[in-house]
Short mmCIF file of C-alpha atoms in Angstrom, two decimals:
data_model
loop_
_atom_site.label_atom_id
_atom_site.label_comp_id
_atom_site.label_asym_id
_atom_site.label_seq_id
_atom_site.Cartn_x
_atom_site.Cartn_y
_atom_site.Cartn_z
CA MET A 14 -6.44 -27.58 19.03
CA ASN A 15 -2.90 -26.99 19.22
CA LEU A 16 -1.74 -23.86 17.25
CA GLU A 17 0.07 -25.96 14.37
CA ASN A 18 -3.30 -27.66 13.72
CA ALA A 19 -5.29 -24.75 14.20
CA LEU A 20 -2.82 -22.86 11.37
CA ARG A 21 -3.16 -25.74 9.01
CA ARG A 22 -6.91 -25.67 9.03
CA ARG A 23 -6.94 -22.06 8.51
CA LEU A 24 -4.23 -21.50 6.11
CA LEU A 25 -3.13 -23.37 2.88
CA LEU A 26 0.09 -21.25 1.51
CA SER A 27 -0.01 -20.23 -2.18
CA GLY A 28 2.69 -22.89 -3.26
CA ALA A 29 0.02 -25.58 -2.62
CA ALA A 30 -2.83 -23.88 -4.62
CA GLY A 31 -2.47 -26.59 -7.42
CA LEU A 32 -4.09 -29.16 -4.91
CA ILE A 33 -6.77 -26.82 -3.33
CA ALA A 34 -9.32 -27.38 -5.69
CA ALA A 35 -9.13 -31.25 -5.21
CA THR A 36 -8.54 -31.41 -1.66
CA ALA A 37 -10.00 -28.41 -0.03
CA LEU A 38 -11.90 -29.06 3.36
CA PRO A 39 -14.20 -26.92 5.37
CA GLY A 40 -12.26 -24.12 7.13
CA THR A 41 -9.32 -23.99 4.72
CA ALA A 42 -8.40 -21.11 2.68
CA ARG A 43 -8.94 -20.91 -1.04
CA ALA A 44 -6.60 -19.68 -3.87
CA ARG A 45 -7.78 -17.11 -6.45
CA THR A 46 -6.51 -16.87 -10.03
CA THR A 47 -4.25 -13.86 -8.52
CA ASP A 48 -2.34 -16.64 -6.38
CA VAL A 49 -3.26 -14.50 -3.21
CA VAL A 50 -4.41 -16.79 -0.81
CA GLU A 51 -7.98 -16.14 0.03
CA PRO A 52 -8.64 -16.67 3.54
CA ASP A 53 -11.32 -18.14 5.40
CA ILE A 54 -13.69 -15.48 7.21
CA ASP A 55 -16.58 -16.33 9.38
CA SER A 56 -19.38 -13.87 8.64
CA THR A 57 -21.42 -12.02 10.99
CA ALA A 58 -24.57 -14.64 10.10
CA LEU A 59 -22.14 -17.38 10.71
CA TRP A 60 -21.11 -16.44 14.28
CA GLY A 61 -24.91 -14.72 15.02
CA ALA A 62 -24.09 -11.03 15.48
CA ARG A 63 -26.52 -8.88 16.69
CA PRO A 64 -28.08 -6.72 13.70
CA PRO A 65 -26.75 -3.29 14.13
CA GLN A 66 -28.35 -0.26 15.56
CA GLY A 67 -29.17 1.83 12.88
CA THR A 68 -27.85 2.36 9.20
CA ILE A 69 -24.30 1.21 8.38
CA ARG A 70 -22.75 3.53 5.66
CA THR A 71 -21.47 2.12 2.55
CA LEU A 72 -18.43 4.21 0.92
CA ARG A 73 -18.63 4.04 -2.76
CA TYR A 74 -14.98 3.89 -2.98
CA ARG A 75 -11.51 1.74 -2.38
CA PRO A 76 -9.85 2.44 1.14
CA SER A 77 -6.38 3.30 0.90
CA LYS A 78 -4.87 1.89 3.97
CA ILE A 79 -5.03 -0.80 6.73
CA ILE A 80 -5.10 -0.03 10.63
CA VAL A 81 -3.69 -3.01 12.54
CA HIS A 82 -5.48 -2.81 16.29
CA HIS A 83 -5.56 -5.11 19.20
CA THR A 84 -8.88 -5.66 21.40
CA VAL A 85 -7.16 -5.67 24.55
CA SER A 86 -9.06 -8.87 25.54
CA ALA A 87 -7.54 -11.65 27.69
CA ASN A 88 -4.70 -13.75 26.03
CA THR A 89 -6.58 -16.77 26.12
CA THR A 90 -5.21 -20.17 25.74
CA ASP A 91 -8.30 -21.49 23.87
CA PHE A 92 -7.44 -21.29 20.10
CA SER A 93 -10.93 -22.80 19.06
CA ARG A 94 -13.51 -21.40 16.49
CA ALA A 95 -16.37 -20.96 19.30
CA GLN A 96 -13.74 -18.97 21.24
CA ALA A 97 -13.44 -16.67 18.18
CA HIS A 98 -17.19 -16.42 17.83
CA ARG A 99 -17.36 -15.51 21.63
CA HIS A 100 -14.65 -12.79 20.96
CA ALA A 101 -16.58 -11.42 18.20
CA HIS A 102 -19.76 -11.16 20.35
CA TRP A 103 -17.70 -9.59 23.21
CA VAL A 104 -16.13 -6.60 20.81
CA GLN A 105 -19.74 -6.36 19.54
CA ASP A 106 -21.29 -5.64 22.78
CA LEU A 107 -18.39 -3.62 23.94
CA HIS A 108 -18.83 -1.58 20.83
CA MET A 109 -22.80 -1.25 20.99
CA ASP A 110 -23.45 -1.00 24.50
CA LYS A 111 -20.57 0.66 26.40
CA ASN A 112 -19.41 2.85 23.13
CA GLY A 113 -22.73 3.72 21.46
CA TRP A 114 -21.67 2.62 18.14
CA ALA A 115 -24.21 1.28 15.74
CA ASP A 116 -21.85 -2.14 15.40
CA THR A 117 -18.49 -3.61 15.83
CA GLY A 118 -16.15 -0.79 14.96
CA TYR A 119 -13.59 -2.93 13.08
CA HIS A 120 -14.35 -4.59 9.84
CA PHE A 121 -12.39 -7.84 10.66
CA LEU A 122 -10.97 -9.64 13.81
CA VAL A 123 -8.45 -12.31 14.19
CA SER A 124 -8.36 -14.36 16.85
CA ARG A 125 -5.40 -15.90 18.73
CA GLY A 126 -6.18 -19.53 17.22
CA GLY A 127 -5.84 -18.03 13.61
CA TRP A 128 -9.69 -17.63 12.96
CA ILE A 129 -11.15 -14.78 11.31
CA THR A 130 -14.57 -13.12 12.15
CA GLU A 131 -16.47 -10.44 9.96
CA GLY A 132 -16.76 -7.52 12.32
CA ARG A 133 -18.79 -4.45 11.04
CA HIS A 134 -21.94 -5.98 8.89
CA GLY A 135 -21.15 -5.87 4.96
CA SER A 136 -17.29 -5.92 5.27
CA LEU A 137 -16.89 -9.42 3.99
CA PRO A 138 -19.16 -8.85 0.78
CA ALA A 139 -17.57 -5.71 0.54
CA LEU A 140 -14.02 -7.14 0.48
CA ALA A 141 -15.06 -9.88 -1.99
CA GLY A 142 -16.29 -6.85 -4.37
CA GLY A 143 -13.05 -4.99 -4.05
CA THR A 144 -14.49 -1.47 -5.20
CA THR A 145 -16.46 -0.61 -1.59
CA PHE A 146 -16.10 -0.81 2.01
CA PRO A 147 -18.17 0.18 5.04
CA LEU A 148 -17.35 3.18 7.12
CA GLY A 149 -15.84 1.99 10.18
CA THR A 150 -15.42 3.31 14.00
CA HIS A 151 -12.16 2.45 14.63
CA THR A 152 -9.48 5.18 14.11
CA SER A 153 -10.61 8.63 14.58
CA GLY A 154 -9.80 10.95 11.48
CA GLN A 155 -9.27 7.60 9.32
CA ASN A 156 -12.39 5.79 9.34
CA ASP A 157 -13.04 7.30 5.82
CA TYR A 158 -10.05 5.68 4.29
CA SER A 159 -9.15 2.55 6.07
CA ILE A 160 -9.80 -1.15 6.70
CA GLY A 161 -9.57 -1.68 10.38
CA ILE A 162 -8.33 -5.22 11.47
CA ALA A 163 -8.14 -6.08 15.18
CA ASN A 164 -6.40 -8.61 17.04
CA GLU A 165 -7.72 -10.47 20.02
CA GLY A 166 -5.58 -10.17 23.16
CA ALA A 167 -3.59 -7.57 24.58
CA TYR A 168 0.05 -6.66 23.36
CA HIS A 169 0.87 -3.66 25.19
CA ASP A 170 2.75 -5.15 27.95
CA GLY A 171 5.49 -7.68 26.56
CA ALA A 172 2.53 -10.10 25.05
CA VAL A 173 3.42 -11.32 21.72
CA PRO A 174 0.88 -12.80 19.24
CA THR A 175 0.68 -16.81 18.42
CA THR A 176 2.13 -18.06 14.90
CA ALA A 177 -1.35 -18.75 14.07
CA GLN A 178 -2.58 -15.25 14.76
CA TRP A 179 0.44 -13.88 12.98
CA ASP A 180 0.43 -15.87 10.07
CA VAL A 181 -3.52 -15.47 9.26
CA LEU A 182 -3.28 -11.85 9.98
CA VAL A 183 -0.35 -11.65 7.37
CA THR A 184 -2.77 -13.71 4.93
CA LEU A 185 -5.67 -11.43 5.44
CA CYS A 186 -3.70 -7.90 5.02
CA ALA A 187 -2.36 -9.51 1.71
CA TYR A 188 -5.69 -10.81 0.41
CA THR A 189 -7.39 -7.37 1.71
CA CYS A 190 -4.32 -5.55 -0.33
CA SER A 191 -4.94 -7.34 -3.34
CA ARG A 192 -8.65 -6.71 -3.33
CA TYR A 193 -8.45 -3.10 -3.21
CA GLY A 194 -5.37 -2.27 -4.43
CA ILE A 195 -3.71 -1.05 -1.34
CA PRO A 196 0.20 -1.03 -1.51
CA SER A 197 1.89 -3.38 1.23
CA THR A 198 3.64 -0.10 2.36
CA GLN A 199 0.22 1.23 3.51
CA LEU A 200 -0.29 -1.12 6.64
CA TYR A 201 -0.37 1.01 10.07
CA GLY A 202 -0.96 0.69 13.50
CA HIS A 203 -3.86 2.65 15.69
CA LYS A 204 -0.73 4.22 17.50
CA ASP A 205 0.09 6.37 14.29
CA TYR A 206 -2.94 8.50 14.36
CA GLY A 207 -3.26 8.86 18.11
CA ASP A 208 -2.74 8.93 21.81
CA THR A 209 -3.13 5.13 22.32
CA LEU A 210 -0.93 1.91 23.15
CA CYS A 211 -2.95 -0.05 20.40
CA PRO A 212 -2.05 -2.25 18.84
CA GLY A 213 0.94 -2.98 21.01
CA VAL A 214 3.77 -5.17 19.92
CA TYR A 215 1.87 -5.14 16.65
CA HIS A 216 3.41 -1.80 15.97
CA ASP A 217 6.75 -2.69 16.43
CA MET A 218 6.30 -5.63 14.22
CA LEU A 219 4.91 -3.60 11.29
CA PRO A 220 7.92 -3.38 9.19
CA ARG A 221 7.68 -7.07 9.23
CA LEU A 222 4.11 -7.11 8.63
CA ARG A 223 4.50 -4.83 5.09
CA GLN A 224 7.59 -7.49 4.24
CA GLU A 225 5.76 -10.57 4.45
CA VAL A 226 2.34 -8.97 3.31
CA GLU A 227 4.58 -7.98 -0.10
CA ALA A 228 5.85 -11.46 -0.14
CA ALA A 229 2.45 -13.32 0.00
CA ARG A 230 1.25 -10.90 -2.57
CA THR A 231 4.34 -11.55 -5.23
CA ALA A 232 5.05 -15.31 -4.52
#
């Protein structure tokens, strides 16, 4: 599947919201009454995640920021949904088996083909509710306050995100900001909070991300 087709499957712009109810197909996004596009997110059950190793703590308040990451996986040209699921498994295995964490550290992952997968168990229903979130393990000192969104690939050596990945990241961030009441200005990179190259070129693109997220929220 090429990038344009992947993006069309993953994202319907809010300007077409009036057509969605009548024409929506599996894999497309849905519009809410707020006119912020709700992205289609594959749950942990759908991609076959392992159960957590222990209890995932739920924080009974809203997060105040989003922190963007990259996973330092291969910059694959496989843009399929199956690859997004393989990537989700790879991240979970790394975090649980190598890092010793209870589950995937990130709340959500965005593949290079523009597919979104739920990372930490409970993140998707919490996002839908908009009042709680699972405690993640993605940014030291910030996990109590933030949603962690990771992008498939390595972007610290000059590589850039695909069009589908970027556009779906914007949509996911706009929806997350809308559900939790997070200002568009409160989008950060992992690099802002530690000695790391993460999220690579995404850090330089944060001003653009904030602008496009705000535009998506106010369109």
